[in-house]
Tab-separated table of C-alpha atoms in Angstrom:
chain	number	residue	atom	x	y	z
A	1	UNK	CA	-24.842	-1.108	-16.633
A	2	UNK	CA	-22.007	-0.183	-14.351
A	3	UNK	CA	-19.363	-1.641	-17.329
A	4	UNK	CA	-21.360	0.958	-19.765
A	5	UNK	CA	-20.676	3.376	-16.988
A	6	UNK	CA	-17.037	2.519	-16.506
A	7	UNK	CA	-16.777	2.965	-20.474
A	8	UNK	CA	-18.297	6.106	-20.900
A	9	UNK	CA	-16.297	7.359	-18.096
A	10	UNK	CA	-13.120	5.899	-20.169
A	11	UNK	CA	-14.171	7.614	-23.196
A	12	UNK	CA	-14.445	11.311	-21.160
A	13	UNK	CA	-10.922	10.753	-19.943
A	14	UNK	CA	-9.529	9.847	-23.706
A	15	UNK	CA	-11.263	13.203	-24.254
A	16	UNK	CA	-9.723	14.762	-21.630
A	17	UNK	CA	-6.447	13.639	-22.287
A	18	UNK	CA	-6.612	14.735	-26.131
A	19	UNK	CA	-8.100	18.459	-25.244
A	20	UNK	CA	-5.613	18.841	-22.147
A	21	UNK	CA	-8.048	18.902	-19.729
A	22	UNK	CA	-6.600	18.470	-16.210
A	23	UNK	CA	-9.160	16.213	-13.990
A	24	UNK	CA	-9.558	17.488	-10.573
A	25	UNK	CA	-7.464	14.778	-9.067
A	26	UNK	CA	-4.099	16.039	-10.514
A	27	UNK	CA	-2.803	19.292	-8.746
A	28	UNK	CA	-0.340	20.491	-11.443
A	29	UNK	CA	2.979	22.378	-10.606
A	30	UNK	CA	4.432	25.322	-12.504
A	31	UNK	CA	7.927	24.304	-14.188
A	32	UNK	CA	9.334	27.680	-12.981
A	33	UNK	CA	8.246	27.159	-9.810
A	34	UNK	CA	11.777	27.434	-7.444
A	35	UNK	CA	10.552	24.949	-5.051
A	36	UNK	CA	9.051	22.879	-7.303
A	37	UNK	CA	10.098	19.358	-5.638
A	38	UNK	CA	7.649	20.798	-2.774
A	39	UNK	CA	4.910	21.153	-4.833
A	40	UNK	CA	5.220	17.526	-6.198
A	41	UNK	CA	5.095	16.722	-2.770
A	42	UNK	CA	1.888	18.724	-2.080
A	43	UNK	CA	0.664	17.289	-5.509
A	44	UNK	CA	1.305	13.398	-3.796
A	45	UNK	CA	-0.660	14.599	-0.931
A	46	UNK	CA	-3.738	16.241	-2.831
A	47	UNK	CA	-4.383	12.883	-4.526
A	48	UNK	CA	-5.161	11.099	-1.103
A	49	UNK	CA	-8.641	11.735	-0.740
A	50	UNK	CA	-9.151	10.367	-4.457
A	51	UNK	CA	-6.893	7.283	-4.041
A	52	UNK	CA	-8.811	6.464	-0.176
A	53	UNK	CA	-12.001	6.081	-2.391
A	54	UNK	CA	-10.939	4.829	-5.984
A	55	UNK	CA	-11.435	6.594	-9.520
A	56	UNK	CA	-13.577	4.943	-11.292
A	57	UNK	CA	-13.184	6.579	-14.916
A	58	UNK	CA	-9.423	4.946	-14.686
A	59	UNK	CA	-10.292	1.965	-12.983
A	60	UNK	CA	-8.237	2.515	-9.900
A	61	UNK	CA	-9.783	0.747	-6.560
A	62	UNK	CA	-9.943	2.163	-3.445
A	63	UNK	CA	-6.977	1.713	-1.230
A	64	UNK	CA	-9.148	1.472	1.717
A	65	UNK	CA	-8.540	-1.160	2.546
A	66	UNK	CA	-5.589	-2.121	0.591
A	67	UNK	CA	-5.634	-6.001	0.113
A	68	UNK	CA	-3.207	-8.847	-0.072
A	69	UNK	CA	-2.995	-12.059	-0.652
A	70	UNK	CA	-0.810	-14.162	1.873
A	71	UNK	CA	1.573	-14.284	4.010
A	72	UNK	CA	3.621	-17.044	5.720
A	73	UNK	CA	5.223	-16.924	8.762
A	74	UNK	CA	7.872	-19.370	10.579
A	75	UNK	CA	7.943	-18.023	14.098
A	76	UNK	CA	9.675	-20.624	16.180
A	77	UNK	CA	12.328	-23.274	14.926
A	78	UNK	CA	12.415	-26.692	15.250
A	79	UNK	CA	10.270	-29.760	13.450
A	80	UNK	CA	7.081	-28.773	15.159
A	81	UNK	CA	8.009	-25.105	15.188
A	82	UNK	CA	4.788	-22.409	15.227
A	83	UNK	CA	3.592	-21.580	11.813
A	84	UNK	CA	1.361	-18.608	11.165
A	85	UNK	CA	-0.367	-18.432	7.337
A	86	UNK	CA	-2.057	-14.657	6.928
A	87	UNK	CA	-4.801	-14.726	4.243
A	88	UNK	CA	-7.167	-12.363	2.933
A	89	UNK	CA	-5.384	-9.558	4.128
A	90	UNK	CA	-6.719	-5.841	4.637
A	91	UNK	CA	-4.741	-3.113	5.271
A	92	UNK	CA	-6.298	0.190	6.541
A	93	UNK	CA	-5.170	3.578	6.836
A	94	UNK	CA	-2.407	3.613	3.703
A	95	UNK	CA	-4.206	6.272	2.446
A	96	UNK	CA	-3.646	8.482	5.144
A	97	UNK	CA	0.237	9.246	4.371
A	98	UNK	CA	2.478	12.559	4.402
A	99	UNK	CA	5.218	12.915	2.325
A	100	UNK	CA	8.352	13.649	4.173
A	101	UNK	CA	11.098	13.604	2.019
A	102	UNK	CA	11.531	13.378	-2.132
A	103	UNK	CA	14.163	13.060	-4.492
A	104	UNK	CA	13.450	12.954	-8.330
A	105	UNK	CA	15.127	10.613	-10.656
A	106	UNK	CA	18.388	12.002	-12.278
A	107	UNK	CA	20.951	10.930	-14.480
A	108	UNK	CA	19.616	7.309	-14.259
A	109	UNK	CA	19.749	7.353	-10.447
A	110	UNK	CA	16.122	5.748	-8.736
A	111	UNK	CA	13.759	8.443	-7.514
A	112	UNK	CA	13.350	8.252	-3.482
A	113	UNK	CA	10.697	9.159	-1.109
A	114	UNK	CA	10.188	8.829	2.650
A	115	UNK	CA	6.258	8.983	3.722
A	116	UNK	CA	4.912	8.443	7.276
A	117	UNK	CA	1.565	6.671	8.161
A	118	UNK	CA	0.523	7.351	11.733
A	119	UNK	CA	-1.287	4.135	11.899
A	120	UNK	CA	-1.886	0.725	9.767
A	121	UNK	CA	-4.574	-1.638	10.831
A	122	UNK	CA	-4.388	-5.041	9.494
A	123	UNK	CA	-7.695	-7.377	9.585
A	124	UNK	CA	-6.946	-11.279	7.852
A	125	UNK	CA	-7.681	-14.811	8.322
A	126	UNK	CA	-5.163	-17.171	9.801
A	127	UNK	CA	-4.399	-20.768	10.151
A	128	UNK	CA	-1.590	-21.917	12.224
A	129	UNK	CA	0.164	-25.075	12.905
A	130	UNK	CA	2.847	-26.366	15.316
A	131	UNK	CA	3.435	-26.044	19.289
A	132	UNK	CA	3.480	-22.756	20.874
A	133	UNK	CA	4.646	-22.481	24.439
A	134	UNK	CA	4.409	-26.146	24.927
A	135	UNK	CA	0.818	-26.471	24.138
A	136	UNK	CA	-0.220	-27.848	20.720
A	137	UNK	CA	-2.009	-24.782	18.712
A	138	UNK	CA	-2.693	-25.513	15.343
A	139	UNK	CA	-5.973	-24.038	14.169
A	140	UNK	CA	-7.324	-20.996	12.408
A	141	UNK	CA	-9.277	-18.022	13.376
A	142	UNK	CA	-9.215	-13.762	12.650
A	143	UNK	CA	-6.003	-12.184	13.322
A	144	UNK	CA	-5.832	-8.364	13.842
A	145	UNK	CA	-2.681	-6.261	14.230
A	146	UNK	CA	-1.932	-2.247	14.506
A	147	UNK	CA	0.827	-0.513	13.247
A	148	UNK	CA	1.655	2.936	14.826
A	149	UNK	CA	4.108	5.249	13.695
A	150	UNK	CA	4.860	3.674	10.286
A	151	UNK	CA	7.659	5.153	8.104
A	152	UNK	CA	8.137	3.759	4.474
A	153	UNK	CA	11.142	4.435	2.346
A	154	UNK	CA	10.328	4.228	-0.837
A	155	UNK	CA	12.642	4.067	-3.887
A	156	UNK	CA	11.805	3.022	-7.400
A	157	UNK	CA	12.882	3.472	-11.553
A	158	UNK	CA	10.506	5.270	-14.189
A	159	UNK	CA	9.922	5.383	-17.920
A	160	UNK	CA	8.598	7.508	-20.217
A	161	UNK	CA	6.820	5.680	-22.818
A	162	UNK	CA	4.929	8.112	-25.826
A	163	UNK	CA	1.397	7.059	-26.850
A	164	UNK	CA	-0.756	8.609	-29.313
A	165	UNK	CA	1.878	11.423	-29.364
A	166	UNK	CA	1.899	11.716	-25.470
A	167	UNK	CA	4.626	10.822	-23.080
A	168	UNK	CA	3.488	8.854	-19.954
A	169	UNK	CA	5.366	7.718	-16.832
A	170	UNK	CA	5.701	4.200	-15.739
A	171	UNK	CA	7.189	2.840	-12.378
A	172	UNK	CA	9.621	0.321	-14.019
A	173	UNK	CA	10.763	-1.064	-10.337
A	174	UNK	CA	9.962	-0.173	-6.815
A	175	UNK	CA	11.236	-1.080	-3.447
A	176	UNK	CA	9.512	-0.292	-0.226
A	177	UNK	CA	11.545	-0.642	3.223
A	178	UNK	CA	8.722	-0.195	6.193
A	179	UNK	CA	9.748	0.905	9.844
A	180	UNK	CA	7.133	0.900	12.500
A	181	UNK	CA	7.451	2.266	15.971
A	182	UNK	CA	4.901	0.411	17.838
A	183	UNK	CA	3.308	-2.872	16.873
A	184	UNK	CA	0.205	-4.936	18.717
A	185	UNK	CA	-1.594	-8.143	17.234
A	186	UNK	CA	-4.002	-10.571	18.752
A	187	UNK	CA	-6.339	-13.230	17.194
A	188	UNK	CA	-10.044	-14.132	17.858
A	189	UNK	CA	-12.637	-16.847	16.904
A	190	UNK	CA	-9.812	-19.698	17.459
A	191	UNK	CA	-9.566	-22.938	18.731
A	192	UNK	CA	-13.302	-23.287	19.202
A	193	UNK	CA	-13.056	-20.016	21.580
A	194	UNK	CA	-10.705	-22.467	23.760
A	195	UNK	CA	-9.523	-20.173	26.488
A	196	UNK	CA	-6.380	-21.667	27.033
A	197	UNK	CA	-5.137	-21.798	23.500
A	198	UNK	CA	-6.267	-17.923	23.174
A	199	UNK	CA	-4.784	-16.874	25.706
A	200	UNK	CA	-1.633	-18.526	24.995
A	201	UNK	CA	-1.221	-17.496	21.447
A	202	UNK	CA	-2.181	-13.981	22.374
A	203	UNK	CA	0.100	-13.801	25.110
A	204	UNK	CA	3.027	-14.875	22.459
A	205	UNK	CA	1.889	-12.397	20.368
A	206	UNK	CA	1.705	-9.439	22.907
A	207	UNK	CA	4.899	-10.734	24.233
A	208	UNK	CA	6.818	-11.373	20.525
A	209	UNK	CA	5.143	-8.342	18.410
A	210	UNK	CA	8.644	-7.117	17.357
A	211	UNK	CA	9.622	-10.709	16.218
A	212	UNK	CA	6.488	-11.523	14.583
A	213	UNK	CA	6.661	-8.228	12.826
A	214	UNK	CA	9.931	-8.604	11.479
A	215	UNK	CA	9.127	-12.252	10.142
A	216	UNK	CA	5.946	-10.356	8.412
A	217	UNK	CA	8.233	-7.212	7.148
A	218	UNK	CA	10.196	-9.046	3.951
A	219	UNK	CA	7.449	-10.063	2.592
A	220	UNK	CA	5.051	-7.511	3.469
A	221	UNK	CA	7.681	-5.228	2.041
A	222	UNK	CA	7.967	-7.226	-1.392
A	223	UNK	CA	3.753	-7.857	-1.630
A	224	UNK	CA	3.207	-3.823	-0.847
A	225	UNK	CA	5.863	-2.738	-3.537
A	226	UNK	CA	4.293	-4.977	-6.129
A	227	UNK	CA	0.847	-4.162	-5.748
A	228	UNK	CA	1.142	-0.118	-4.946
A	229	UNK	CA	3.409	-0.926	-8.510
A	230	UNK	CA	0.416	-1.972	-9.956
A	231	UNK	CA	-1.681	0.680	-8.707
A	232	UNK	CA	0.707	3.780	-9.760
A	233	UNK	CA	0.709	2.145	-13.114
A	234	UNK	CA	-2.844	1.854	-13.372
A	235	UNK	CA	-2.873	5.663	-12.505
A	236	UNK	CA	-0.260	6.621	-14.283
A	237	UNK	CA	-1.153	5.299	-17.733
A	238	UNK	CA	-4.165	7.918	-17.508
A	239	UNK	CA	-1.980	10.801	-16.844
A	240	UNK	CA	0.134	12.410	-19.438
A	241	UNK	CA	3.410	13.819	-18.133
A	242	UNK	CA	2.654	17.274	-19.204
A	243	UNK	CA	-0.534	17.201	-16.684
A	244	UNK	CA	1.911	17.461	-13.933
A	245	UNK	CA	3.396	20.786	-15.098
A	246	UNK	CA	1.885	23.870	-16.090
């Protein structure tokens, strides 16, 4: 039944494209708007509630939570260095963003945007191995993190493929650089709830949250860029470029 509904919704989208009807999740801008860039920024913010819950008619999943597969972190050095692997990662708060600045692509240069997210919350399953604070700390459990004051510098390149006589946008490359003002992390349901190991690990995470964050960032930035690029293209392939202009 769900597949039938999605197919019907997709058919409606195709008919709307052919008829030039702009769906509710698009906020068009006027080509002669003297502050066109500000209008584009407002259009991005307009789509927030739609991407938060997902847009079934174009098969765009909800970004709440935004999901990633795995991150591997080497937190201390040496043959028994402490390692953490995070899996089944869920990120909450990605749709609550504010667009702070934007620069459109010109003369082959990449587009740029700065967005701000007040808080990102991460829930994941983790496994660990090695020695932590002289205590063997191999095990697994639940990982929790909160990042506050999150700024993302986004750069990317787009192309303009033509299909059925309509011009679309496609994100060919996307890069994200993250900066967090504050980070806090902890684990639970680990080491059979051994209080010594739990406290040792959480003490390490409290005192070294910035180090753990720096270890996470390169992989997290790459995975976020890859996944957000997929989401952007899933959205854009259903939205003719002219829908953004009046």
